[in-house]
Coordinates of C-alpha atoms in Angstrom, one line a residue:
X631 CA -3.1 22.0 -24.8
X632 CA -6.0 19.9 -23.5
X633 CA -8.4 22.0 -21.3
X634 CA -8.6 19.6 -18.4
X635 CA -11.4 19.9 -15.9
X636 CA -11.8 18.3 -12.4
X637 CA -13.8 15.2 -11.8
X638 CA -16.7 16.9 -10.1
X639 CA -20.4 17.7 -10.6
X640 CA -19.7 20.9 -12.6
X641 CA -17.8 19.0 -15.2
X642 CA -20.6 16.5 -15.7
X643 CA -23.2 19.3 -15.8
X644 CA -21.2 20.9 -18.5
X645 CA -21.2 17.6 -20.5
X646 CA -24.9 17.4 -20.1
X647 CA -25.6 21.0 -21.2
X648 CA -23.3 20.6 -24.2
X649 CA -24.4 17.0 -24.9
X650 CA -20.8 15.8 -25.1
X651 CA -19.2 12.6 -23.9
X652 CA -16.5 12.9 -21.2
X653 CA -12.9 12.0 -22.0
X654 CA -11.7 10.6 -18.6
X655 CA -8.0 10.3 -18.2
X656 CA -6.6 8.8 -15.0
X657 CA -2.9 8.9 -14.3
X658 CA -0.4 8.7 -11.5
X659 CA 2.5 11.1 -11.2
X660 CA 5.0 8.3 -10.8
X661 CA 3.7 6.4 -13.8
X662 CA 6.2 6.2 -16.7
X663 CA 3.6 5.1 -19.3
X664 CA 1.5 8.1 -18.3
X665 CA 4.3 10.4 -19.2
X666 CA 4.9 8.5 -22.5
X667 CA 1.2 8.8 -23.4
X668 CA 1.2 12.5 -22.7
X669 CA 4.4 13.1 -24.8
X670 CA 3.4 10.8 -27.7
X671 CA -0.3 11.5 -28.0
X672 CA -1.7 14.3 -25.8
X673 CA 0.6 16.9 -27.2
X674 CA -0.4 16.2 -30.8
X675 CA -2.3 19.3 -32.0
X676 CA -4.8 17.3 -34.0
X677 CA -5.6 15.1 -31.0
X678 CA -5.8 18.1 -28.6
X679 CA -8.3 19.9 -30.9
X680 CA -10.3 16.7 -31.3
X681 CA -10.6 16.2 -27.6
X682 CA -11.2 19.9 -26.7
X683 CA -13.9 20.4 -29.4
X684 CA -15.9 17.2 -29.0
X685 CA -15.4 16.0 -25.4
X686 CA -15.4 17.3 -21.9
X687 CA -11.8 16.4 -20.8
X688 CA -11.6 15.3 -17.2
X689 CA -8.3 14.4 -15.5
X690 CA -8.0 12.4 -12.3
X691 CA -4.9 11.7 -10.2
X692 CA -5.1 8.1 -9.0
X693 CA -3.2 8.9 -5.8
X694 CA -5.6 11.6 -4.8
X695 CA -8.8 9.6 -5.5
X696 CA -8.1 5.8 -5.5
X697 CA -11.7 5.3 -4.6
X698 CA -12.9 6.8 -7.9
X699 CA -10.0 5.1 -9.8
X700 CA -11.0 1.7 -8.4
X701 CA -14.5 1.9 -9.9
X702 CA -13.3 2.9 -13.3
X703 CA -10.6 0.2 -13.2
X704 CA -13.3 -2.4 -12.7
X705 CA -15.2 -0.8 -15.6
X706 CA -12.1 -1.1 -17.8
X707 CA -11.9 -4.8 -17.0
X708 CA -15.6 -5.3 -18.0
X709 CA -15.0 -3.4 -21.2
X710 CA -12.2 -5.8 -22.0
X711 CA -9.1 -3.6 -22.0
X712 CA -7.6 -4.6 -18.7
X713 CA -6.6 -2.2 -16.0
X714 CA -3.6 0.0 -14.9
X715 CA -2.4 3.5 -15.8
X716 CA -2.8 5.5 -17.8
X717 CA -6.5 4.7 -17.9
X718 CA -8.6 6.4 -20.5
X719 CA -12.4 5.9 -20.7
X720 CA -15.2 7.5 -22.6
X721 CA -18.2 8.4 -20.3
X722 CA -21.7 9.6 -20.7
X723 CA -22.6 13.0 -19.2
X724 CA -23.7 11.0 -16.1
X725 CA -20.1 9.7 -15.7
X726 CA -20.9 6.2 -16.8
X727 CA -18.3 4.5 -19.0
X728 CA -19.3 3.1 -22.4
X729 CA -15.9 2.6 -24.1
X730 CA -12.2 2.8 -23.4
X731 CA -8.8 3.3 -25.0
X732 CA -5.6 1.5 -24.1
X733 CA -2.3 3.3 -24.5
X734 CA 0.0 1.1 -26.5
X735 CA 3.7 1.9 -26.8
X736 CA 3.8 0.0 -30.1
X737 CA 0.9 2.0 -31.6
X738 CA 1.3 5.4 -33.1
X739 CA -0.7 8.6 -32.8
X740 CA -2.9 7.7 -35.7
X741 CA -4.2 4.6 -33.8
X742 CA -4.9 6.8 -30.8
X743 CA -6.7 9.4 -32.9
X744 CA -8.8 6.7 -34.7
X745 CA -9.9 5.2 -31.4
X746 CA -11.1 8.5 -30.1
X747 CA -13.0 9.2 -33.4
X748 CA -14.7 5.8 -33.2
X749 CA -15.9 6.5 -29.6
X750 CA -17.2 9.9 -30.6
X751 CA -19.0 8.4 -33.6
X752 CA -20.6 5.8 -31.5
X753 CA -21.8 8.4 -29.0
X754 CA -23.3 10.6 -31.8
X755 CA -24.9 8.0 -33.9
X756 CA -26.1 5.4 -31.4
X757 CA -26.8 7.2 -28.2
X758 CA -29.4 4.7 -27.0
X759 CA -27.0 1.9 -27.3
X760 CA -24.3 3.9 -25.5
X761 CA -26.6 4.7 -22.6
X762 CA -27.8 1.1 -22.3
X763 CA -24.2 -0.3 -22.5
X764 CA -23.0 2.2 -19.9
X765 CA -25.7 1.2 -17.4
X766 CA -24.9 -2.5 -18.0
X767 CA -21.3 -1.8 -17.1
X768 CA -22.3 0.1 -13.9
X769 CA -24.7 -2.7 -12.9
X770 CA -21.9 -5.2 -13.3
X771 CA -19.6 -3.1 -11.0
X772 CA -22.1 -2.6 -8.2
X773 CA -21.2 -4.7 -5.2
X774 CA -23.6 -7.4 -4.0
X775 CA -24.9 -6.7 -0.5
X776 CA -23.7 -9.5 1.7
X777 CA -25.6 -10.1 4.9
X778 CA -23.4 -10.6 8.0
X779 CA -22.8 -14.2 9.0
X780 CA -21.2 -15.9 12.0
X781 CA -17.5 -15.6 12.3
X782 CA -15.8 -18.5 10.4
X783 CA -13.2 -20.1 12.6
X784 CA -12.5 -22.5 9.8
X785 CA -10.4 -19.7 8.2
X786 CA -7.9 -20.2 11.0
X787 CA -7.4 -23.9 10.1
X788 CA -4.1 -23.9 8.2
X789 CA -4.7 -20.7 6.2
X790 CA -1.0 -20.9 5.0
X791 CA -1.9 -23.8 2.8
X792 CA -4.2 -21.7 0.6
X793 CA -1.4 -19.2 0.1
X794 CA 1.6 -21.5 -0.3
X795 CA -0.1 -23.5 -3.1
X796 CA 0.0 -20.3 -5.2
X797 CA 3.7 -19.6 -4.5
X798 CA 6.3 -19.7 -7.3
X799 CA 8.9 -21.8 -5.7
X800 CA 11.5 -21.0 -8.3
X801 CA 11.5 -17.2 -8.0
X802 CA 9.2 -16.4 -5.1
X803 CA 5.9 -14.4 -5.1
X804 CA 2.9 -15.8 -6.8
X805 CA 2.9 -17.6 -10.1
X806 CA 0.9 -15.0 -12.1
X807 CA 2.4 -12.1 -14.0
X808 CA 2.8 -9.2 -13.9
X809 CA 4.4 -9.9 -10.5
X810 CA 3.6 -7.7 -7.5
X811 CA 5.1 -8.1 -4.1
X812 CA 2.7 -10.0 -1.7
X813 CA 3.0 -8.0 1.5
X814 CA -0.1 -9.3 3.2
X815 CA 0.5 -12.9 2.4
X816 CA 4.1 -12.8 3.6
X817 CA 2.9 -11.1 6.8
X818 CA 0.5 -13.9 7.5
X819 CA 2.9 -16.6 6.6
X820 CA 5.6 -15.2 8.9
X821 CA 3.3 -15.1 11.9
X822 CA 1.8 -18.5 11.2
X823 CA 5.4 -19.8 11.0
X824 CA 6.1 -18.2 14.3
X825 CA 3.1 -19.9 15.8
X826 CA 3.7 -23.3 14.2
X827 CA 7.0 -23.7 12.2
X828 CA 6.5 -25.7 8.9
X829 CA 9.4 -26.1 6.5
X830 CA 7.3 -25.5 3.4
X831 CA 6.0 -22.2 4.8
X832 CA 9.6 -21.1 5.5
X833 CA 10.6 -22.1 2.0
X834 CA 7.8 -19.9 0.6
X835 CA 8.9 -16.9 2.7
X836 CA 12.6 -17.3 1.9
X837 CA 12.0 -17.8 -1.8
X838 CA 10.0 -14.6 -1.9
X839 CA 12.0 -12.3 0.3
X840 CA 15.4 -13.4 -0.9
X841 CA 14.2 -13.9 -4.5
X842 CA 13.2 -10.2 -4.8
X843 CA 16.4 -8.9 -3.3
X844 CA 18.5 -11.2 -5.6
X845 CA 16.6 -10.0 -8.7
X846 CA 16.0 -6.6 -10.3
X847 CA 12.8 -5.4 -8.5
X848 CA 15.1 -4.4 -5.7
X849 CA 17.5 -1.5 -6.4
X850 CA 20.7 -3.0 -5.0
X851 CA 22.6 0.3 -5.7
X852 CA 20.6 2.9 -3.7
X853 CA 18.2 0.6 -1.9
X854 CA 14.4 0.6 -2.1
X855 CA 12.0 -1.5 -4.1
X856 CA 10.4 -0.7 -7.5
X857 CA 6.7 -1.2 -7.7
X858 CA 6.4 -4.5 -9.6
X859 CA 7.9 -6.6 -12.4
X860 CA 6.4 -7.7 -15.7
X861 CA 8.1 -11.1 -15.7
X862 CA 8.1 -14.1 -13.4
X863 CA 11.8 -13.8 -12.4
X864 CA 11.4 -10.2 -11.2
X865 CA 14.0 -9.1 -13.8
X866 CA 11.9 -6.5 -15.7
X867 CA 10.6 -3.9 -13.2
X868 CA 8.6 -0.8 -13.6
X869 CA 10.9 1.7 -12.0
X870 CA 8.7 3.9 -9.8
X871 CA 9.3 3.7 -6.1
X872 CA 6.4 4.4 -3.7
X873 CA 6.6 5.2 0.0
X874 CA 3.8 2.9 0.8
X875 CA 5.4 0.0 -1.1
X876 CA 8.7 0.4 0.6
X877 CA 7.1 0.8 4.1
X878 CA 5.3 -2.5 3.6
X879 CA 8.5 -4.1 2.4
X880 CA 10.3 -2.8 5.4
X881 CA 7.6 -4.2 7.7
X882 CA 8.0 -7.7 6.0
X883 CA 11.8 -7.7 6.4
X884 CA 11.7 -6.5 10.0
X885 CA 9.3 -9.2 10.9
X886 CA 11.3 -11.8 9.0
X887 CA 14.4 -10.8 11.0
X888 CA 12.4 -10.9 14.3
X889 CA 11.1 -14.4 13.6
X890 CA 13.8 -16.1 11.6
X891 CA 16.8 -14.3 13.3
X892 CA 18.8 -14.2 10.0
X893 CA 21.0 -11.1 9.6
X894 CA 20.2 -10.9 5.8
X895 CA 16.7 -9.6 6.5
X896 CA 18.0 -6.9 8.9
X897 CA 20.6 -5.8 6.3
X898 CA 17.8 -5.2 3.8
X899 CA 15.7 -3.4 6.4
X900 CA 18.6 -1.1 7.0
X901 CA 19.0 -0.4 3.3
X902 CA 15.3 0.3 2.9
X903 CA 15.4 2.7 5.8
X904 CA 18.4 4.5 4.3
X905 CA 16.6 4.8 1.0
X906 CA 13.5 6.2 2.6
X907 CA 15.4 8.6 4.7
X908 CA 17.4 9.9 1.7
X909 CA 14.5 10.2 -0.7
X910 CA 11.2 10.4 1.1
X911 CA 11.9 12.1 4.4
X912 CA 11.3 15.9 4.0
X913 CA 12.9 18.7 5.9
X914 CA 9.5 19.6 7.2
X915 CA 9.3 16.3 9.0
X916 CA 6.8 14.3 6.9
X917 CA 7.3 11.5 4.3
X918 CA 7.0 12.3 0.5
X919 CA 4.8 9.9 -1.4
X920 CA 6.8 8.6 -4.4
X921 CA 9.8 8.8 -6.7
X922 CA 9.0 8.8 -10.4
X923 CA 10.0 6.1 -12.8
X924 CA 13.0 6.7 -15.1
X925 CA 14.4 3.7 -16.8
X926 CA 17.5 5.6 -18.1
X927 CA 18.5 6.6 -14.6
X928 CA 18.3 3.1 -13.2
X929 CA 19.9 1.3 -16.2
X930 CA 23.4 1.1 -17.6
X931 CA 25.2 1.0 -20.9
X932 CA 27.9 -1.6 -21.3
X933 CA 30.5 1.2 -21.5
X934 CA 29.3 2.7 -18.2
X935 CA 29.6 -0.7 -16.4
X936 CA 33.1 -1.3 -17.8
X937 CA 34.2 2.1 -16.6
X938 CA 33.2 1.1 -13.1
X939 CA 34.8 -2.4 -13.0
X940 CA 35.4 -5.5 -15.1
X941 CA 33.6 -7.4 -12.4
X942 CA 30.2 -5.7 -13.1
X943 CA 29.6 -8.4 -15.7
X944 CA 28.6 -10.6 -12.8
X945 CA 25.7 -8.3 -12.0
X946 CA 24.0 -8.1 -15.3
X947 CA 21.9 -10.4 -17.5
X948 CA 20.5 -10.2 -21.0
X949 CA 17.1 -11.1 -19.4
X950 CA 17.3 -7.8 -17.5
X951 CA 17.6 -5.1 -20.1
X952 CA 15.5 -2.1 -21.1
X953 CA 16.1 -0.3 -24.5
X954 CA 19.5 -2.0 -24.8
X955 CA 20.6 -1.0 -21.3
X956 CA 21.4 -3.3 -18.4
X957 CA 19.7 -3.5 -15.0
X958 CA 22.0 -4.3 -12.2
X959 CA 20.8 -7.5 -10.5
X960 CA 21.6 -8.0 -6.9
X961 CA 22.4 -11.7 -6.9
X962 CA 26.0 -11.2 -5.6
X963 CA 25.5 -9.0 -2.6
X964 CA 29.1 -9.0 -1.6
X965 CA 30.2 -7.8 -5.0
X966 CA 27.4 -5.1 -4.9
X967 CA 28.7 -3.9 -1.6
X968 CA 32.3 -3.8 -3.0
X969 CA 31.2 -1.7 -6.0
X970 CA 28.3 0.3 -4.5
X971 CA 30.2 3.6 -4.0
X972 CA 31.4 3.6 -7.6
X973 CA 27.9 2.6 -8.9
X974 CA 26.3 5.4 -7.0
X975 CA 28.9 7.9 -8.1
X976 CA 28.3 7.0 -11.7
X977 CA 24.5 7.0 -11.4
X978 CA 24.4 10.4 -9.7
X979 CA 26.0 11.9 -12.8
X980 CA 22.5 11.6 -14.4
X981 CA 19.4 13.5 -13.4
X982 CA 17.8 12.0 -10.4
X983 CA 14.1 11.1 -10.9
X984 CA 11.7 13.6 -9.5
X985 CA 10.0 13.1 -6.1
X986 CA 6.2 13.7 -5.5
X987 CA 6.5 15.9 -2.4
X988 CA 2.8 15.8 -1.7
X989 CA 1.7 15.1 1.9
X990 CA -0.7 12.2 2.0
X991 CA -2.3 11.1 5.3
X992 CA -2.2 7.4 4.4
X993 CA 1.5 7.3 3.3
X994 CA 2.6 9.1 6.5
X995 CA 0.5 7.0 8.7
X996 CA 2.0 3.8 7.3
X997 CA 5.6 5.1 7.2
X998 CA 5.3 6.4 10.8
X999 CA 3.9 3.0 12.0
X1000 CA 6.7 1.1 10.2
X1001 CA 9.4 3.4 11.5
X1002 CA 8.1 2.9 15.0
X1003 CA 8.5 -0.9 14.5
X1004 CA 12.0 -0.3 13.0
X1005 CA 12.9 1.6 16.2
X1006 CA 11.7 -1.2 18.3
X1007 CA 13.9 -3.7 16.4
X1008 CA 17.0 -1.5 15.6
X1009 CA 16.9 0.7 18.7
X1010 CA 17.9 3.9 16.8
X1011 CA 15.9 6.6 18.5
X1012 CA 16.1 8.8 15.4
X1013 CA 13.7 6.4 13.7
X1014 CA 11.1 7.0 16.5
X1015 CA 11.6 10.7 16.2
X1016 CA 11.0 10.6 12.4
X1017 CA 7.8 8.6 13.0
X1018 CA 6.4 11.0 15.6
X1019 CA 7.4 14.0 13.5
X1020 CA 5.5 12.5 10.5
X1021 CA 2.4 11.9 12.7
X1022 CA 2.4 15.4 14.2
X1023 CA 3.1 17.2 10.9
X1024 CA 0.4 15.3 9.0
X1025 CA -2.3 15.9 11.6
X1026 CA -1.3 19.6 11.9
X1027 CA -1.8 20.0 8.2
X1028 CA -4.6 17.5 7.4
X1029 CA -6.7 17.4 10.6
X1030 CA -8.7 20.7 10.5
X1031 CA -11.9 21.7 12.2
X1032 CA -12.7 18.1 13.2
X1033 CA -12.2 16.9 9.6
X1034 CA -9.4 14.6 8.4
X1035 CA -8.1 15.0 4.9
X1036 CA -6.3 12.7 2.6
X1037 CA -4.4 15.6 1.1
X1038 CA -5.2 19.3 1.3
X1039 CA -8.8 19.8 0.1
X1040 CA -9.6 16.0 -0.3
X1041 CA -11.6 14.2 2.3
X1042 CA -10.0 11.3 4.0
X1043 CA -10.7 7.8 2.7
X1044 CA -10.7 4.6 4.8
X1045 CA -7.1 3.9 4.1
X1046 CA -6.1 7.3 5.5
X1047 CA -8.0 6.6 8.8
X1048 CA -6.8 3.1 9.1
X1049 CA -3.1 3.8 8.7
X1050 CA -3.1 7.0 10.8
X1051 CA -5.1 5.4 13.6
X1052 CA -2.7 2.4 13.7
X1053 CA 0.3 4.7 13.8
X1054 CA -1.3 6.7 16.7
X1055 CA -1.9 3.6 18.7
X1056 CA 1.7 2.5 18.1
X1057 CA 3.0 5.9 19.2
X1058 CA 0.9 5.7 22.4
X1059 CA 2.3 2.2 23.1
X1060 CA 5.9 3.2 22.9
X1061 CA 5.8 6.7 24.4
X1062 CA 2.9 6.5 27.0
X1063 CA 1.7 9.8 25.6
X1064 CA -2.0 9.9 26.1
X1065 CA -2.4 12.6 23.4
X1066 CA -1.7 10.0 20.7
X1067 CA -4.3 7.6 22.2
X1068 CA -6.9 10.4 22.4
X1069 CA -6.2 11.3 18.8
X1070 CA -6.6 7.7 17.7
X1071 CA -10.0 7.6 19.5
X1072 CA -11.1 10.9 17.9
X1073 CA -10.2 9.7 14.4
X1074 CA -11.9 6.4 15.0
X1075 CA -15.1 8.1 16.0
X1076 CA -14.8 10.3 12.9
X1077 CA -14.3 7.3 10.7
X1078 CA -17.4 5.7 12.2
X1079 CA -19.4 8.8 11.5
X1080 CA -18.2 9.1 7.9
X1081 CA -17.7 5.5 6.8
X1082 CA -19.4 2.9 9.0
X1083 CA -22.1 0.8 7.4
X1084 CA -24.8 0.8 10.0
X1085 CA -26.9 -1.8 8.2
X1086 CA -24.4 -4.5 7.4
X1087 CA -21.2 -3.6 9.3
X1088 CA -17.7 -2.8 8.2
X1089 CA -16.4 0.4 6.7
X1090 CA -17.0 1.9 3.3
X1091 CA -13.9 3.0 1.3
X1092 CA -15.2 6.5 0.7
X1093 CA -17.5 9.0 2.4
X1094 CA -19.5 9.5 -0.8
X1095 CA -21.3 7.5 -3.4
X1096 CA -19.6 7.4 -6.8
X1097 CA -22.0 6.5 -9.7
X1098 CA -24.5 5.3 -7.1
X1099 CA -21.8 2.9 -5.9
X1100 CA -20.2 2.8 -2.4
X1101 CA -17.5 0.2 -2.1
X1102 CA -16.6 -1.9 0.9
X1103 CA -13.6 -4.2 0.5
X1104 CA -11.9 -6.9 2.4
X1105 CA -9.6 -8.3 -0.2
X1106 CA -5.9 -7.4 -0.1
X1107 CA -4.7 -5.9 -3.4
X1108 CA -1.8 -6.6 -2.5
X1109 CA -1.9 -3.9 0.3
X1110 CA -3.9 -5.1 3.3
X1111 CA -7.5 -4.1 3.2
X1112 CA -8.1 -1.0 5.3
X1113 CA -11.2 -2.8 6.8
X1114 CA -8.9 -5.5 8.2
X1115 CA -6.5 -2.9 9.6
X1116 CA -9.5 -1.1 11.2
X1117 CA -10.7 -4.3 12.8
X1118 CA -7.3 -4.7 14.5
X1119 CA -7.4 -1.0 15.5
X1120 CA -10.8 -1.4 17.1
X1121 CA -9.6 -4.5 19.0
X1122 CA -6.6 -2.6 20.3
X1123 CA -8.7 0.3 21.3
X1124 CA -11.0 -2.0 23.2
X1125 CA -8.1 -3.6 25.0
X1126 CA -6.7 -0.2 26.0
X1127 CA -10.0 1.6 26.9
X1128 CA -12.3 -1.3 27.8
X1129 CA -15.0 0.6 25.8
X1130 CA -17.2 -2.3 24.6
X1131 CA -18.4 -0.2 21.6
X1132 CA -15.0 -0.9 19.9
X1133 CA -15.2 -4.6 20.5
X1134 CA -18.8 -4.8 19.3
X1135 CA -17.9 -2.9 16.1
X1136 CA -14.9 -5.2 15.5
X1137 CA -17.1 -8.2 15.9
X1138 CA -19.7 -6.8 13.6
X1139 CA -17.1 -6.0 11.0
X1140 CA -15.6 -9.5 11.2
X1141 CA -19.1 -10.9 10.7
X1142 CA -19.9 -8.5 7.8
X1143 CA -16.9 -9.7 5.8
X1144 CA -16.9 -13.4 6.9
X1145 CA -18.4 -14.8 3.7
X1146 CA -16.2 -12.7 1.5
X1147 CA -12.9 -13.6 3.1
X1148 CA -10.4 -16.3 2.3
X1149 CA -6.7 -16.8 3.2
X1150 CA -5.6 -16.3 -0.4
X1151 CA -7.7 -13.2 -1.2
X1152 CA -7.7 -11.5 2.2
X1153 CA -4.9 -12.8 4.5
X1154 CA -5.0 -9.6 6.6
X1155 CA -8.6 -10.5 7.5
X1156 CA -7.2 -13.8 8.8
X1157 CA -4.7 -11.8 10.8
X1158 CA -7.5 -9.7 12.2
X1159 CA -9.4 -12.9 13.1
X1160 CA -6.3 -14.2 14.9
X1161 CA -6.2 -10.9 16.7
X1162 CA -9.8 -11.2 17.7
X1163 CA -9.2 -14.6 19.4
X1164 CA -5.6 -14.2 20.6
X1165 CA -4.9 -10.5 21.3
X1166 CA -2.5 -10.4 24.2
X1167 CA -2.6 -7.3 26.3
X1168 CA 0.6 -6.3 28.1
X1169 CA -0.6 -4.2 31.0
X1170 CA 2.3 -1.9 32.0
X1171 CA 2.5 -1.4 35.7
X1172 CA 6.0 -0.1 35.0
X1173 CA 7.9 2.6 33.2
X1174 CA 9.0 2.1 29.5
X1175 CA 12.5 2.9 30.8
X1176 CA 12.6 0.0 33.3
X1177 CA 14.5 -3.1 32.3
X1178 CA 11.4 -5.1 31.7
X1179 CA 9.7 -2.1 30.0
X1180 CA 12.5 -1.7 27.5
X1181 CA 12.7 -5.4 26.9
X1182 CA 9.0 -5.4 26.0
X1183 CA 9.3 -2.5 23.6
X1184 CA 12.3 -4.0 21.9
X1185 CA 10.6 -7.4 21.4
X1186 CA 8.0 -7.3 18.6
X1187 CA 5.6 -10.2 18.8
X1188 CA 2.3 -10.8 17.1
X1189 CA -1.2 -9.9 18.3
X1190 CA -0.1 -7.8 21.2
X1191 CA -1.1 -4.4 22.5
X1192 CA 0.5 -2.4 25.3
X1193 CA -1.7 -0.7 27.9
X1194 CA -0.1 1.8 30.2
X1195 CA -1.4 1.9 33.8
X1196 CA -1.0 4.9 36.2
X1197 CA 0.7 2.9 39.0
X1198 CA 4.3 1.9 38.7
X1199 CA 4.7 -1.4 40.5
X1200 CA 7.8 -2.6 38.5
X1201 CA 6.1 -5.3 36.5
X1202 CA 3.9 -6.2 33.5
X1203 CA 0.7 -8.3 33.7
X1204 CA -0.2 -10.1 30.5
X1205 CA -3.9 -10.8 29.9
X1206 CA -5.8 -12.7 27.2
X1207 CA -9.4 -11.8 27.2
X1208 CA -10.6 -12.2 30.8
X1209 CA -7.6 -14.4 31.8
X1210 CA -4.8 -12.7 33.6
X1211 CA -1.3 -14.2 34.0
X1212 CA 1.3 -13.9 36.7
X1213 CA 3.2 -10.6 36.8
X1214 CA 6.5 -10.4 34.8
X1215 CA 9.3 -8.4 36.4
X1216 CA 12.4 -9.2 34.4
X1217 CA 13.4 -9.5 30.7
X1218 CA 14.2 -13.1 31.2
X1219 CA 10.6 -13.8 32.5
X1220 CA 9.2 -11.9 29.5
X1221 CA 11.3 -13.9 27.0
X1222 CA 10.2 -17.1 28.5
X1223 CA 6.5 -16.1 28.5
X1224 CA 6.5 -14.8 24.9
X1225 CA 8.6 -17.8 23.7
X1226 CA 11.2 -15.5 22.3

């Protein structure tokens, strides 16, 4: 058994004292290849002895420390072995990578052992070269300091064009493979289409959102999306299901229904919600983080399909097979609905994939925020209750002694702050509960103390330096950049509190990232920029239970924030910057004003 140590100062001190290289192994609990590597290679007694005797073995969980993982993924690219999990790198005692090792399913244990021995020999016989090479790799990773510039309004000139030219109009998504869902890009395309309808933008949206559902990246049997596909037609997925992924999918399909008014998108939203409730919602009231990959569970033998119905032949393809087993493809949704109960019954005879029941701040912030939006669209009060429960439970466990944690014992990262603050603002908007707003302000102040870049603006990803590197990102990967989310949070807090500090920081952050941003690489930054110029404040001089109050909560429109006033005058006053509009007293007036 490999004697794994934590990624911390003590492990690297041990490596220095014993003059041994570090064997860094980064995995994710939901990652199928990580399990295969462990079974095929890391249980081999010869390999175990080789690693224990000659290296300092360090294991890192990607979900716990994505900030550390991000740096070593970049190093892996530079070394020339690509990225992804499992990630295995050989480090100097300072933690700097000098070589790596790709796990290959088609390579045996001898290949793995040979590659480890080569890295060890290199370290022992040519240490000067190793140290020089490792420093070169670190220098290549270090971000270039970008001086803030003026806000570039040119980014708002048809940003959809930069995105749509990369769309695969046959299958949806982008043209490159492996194929990941493009949450941020779809978000921006939807709202740009709402502002100015263009047929080719609609085509890009529909090809992507419908193409995924009619393929194999969507589990048409139990609902929920797998993480990504390795082919252009979305027919060969990796079978892990993540709470964050499905929350972003849910956000996209809810917005698509709001804007396009097509029931198809609402149907998928319902199915995602049911999947998340059944698999990610804990009895304790928070959201679990992931469901593990298991290709056997999600695939079917020909005999199994025939036992269900002769019609299942219409739901399979020889292009969607793993190890000789079929993946059910959801291209005929009516037939899927007709056979769903039988498919589920048959599937449930197998062992259900494990769930990672860890409580992560980021996952619960995003899931809560998304379920609040789902309540506003679907009007099922249970969805709001689930969201508020997740917020309350997460902060009870992970906000301790004026410190926010990502997970028990791990300091919060920017994505934890950004998602939870956004959820708290949403909770305040729909409940009028000032406690949620106060907590949002408190966490914002804390994020500024721990992560704000005083010199150049914007937020760092992590509260600490890693290998003398502190990353600050604006690109969406494909999740929205936490910096862009934080800018929107700051703008909303300014609209609610009128504290100019929040507006000034949002402006500084926009300037800090201006020269790095583009519609294709950072669409959520463009959304933040649109919020900066066009944030509509709905000043509530009414109860959320009044007719116009309920109509406002049940209409989700872009770039808006709700501010609750103490006086109940029976109307809402919209404002855009310093400009105030006429009071709105009825749902009909609201619909006309918002162009709904």
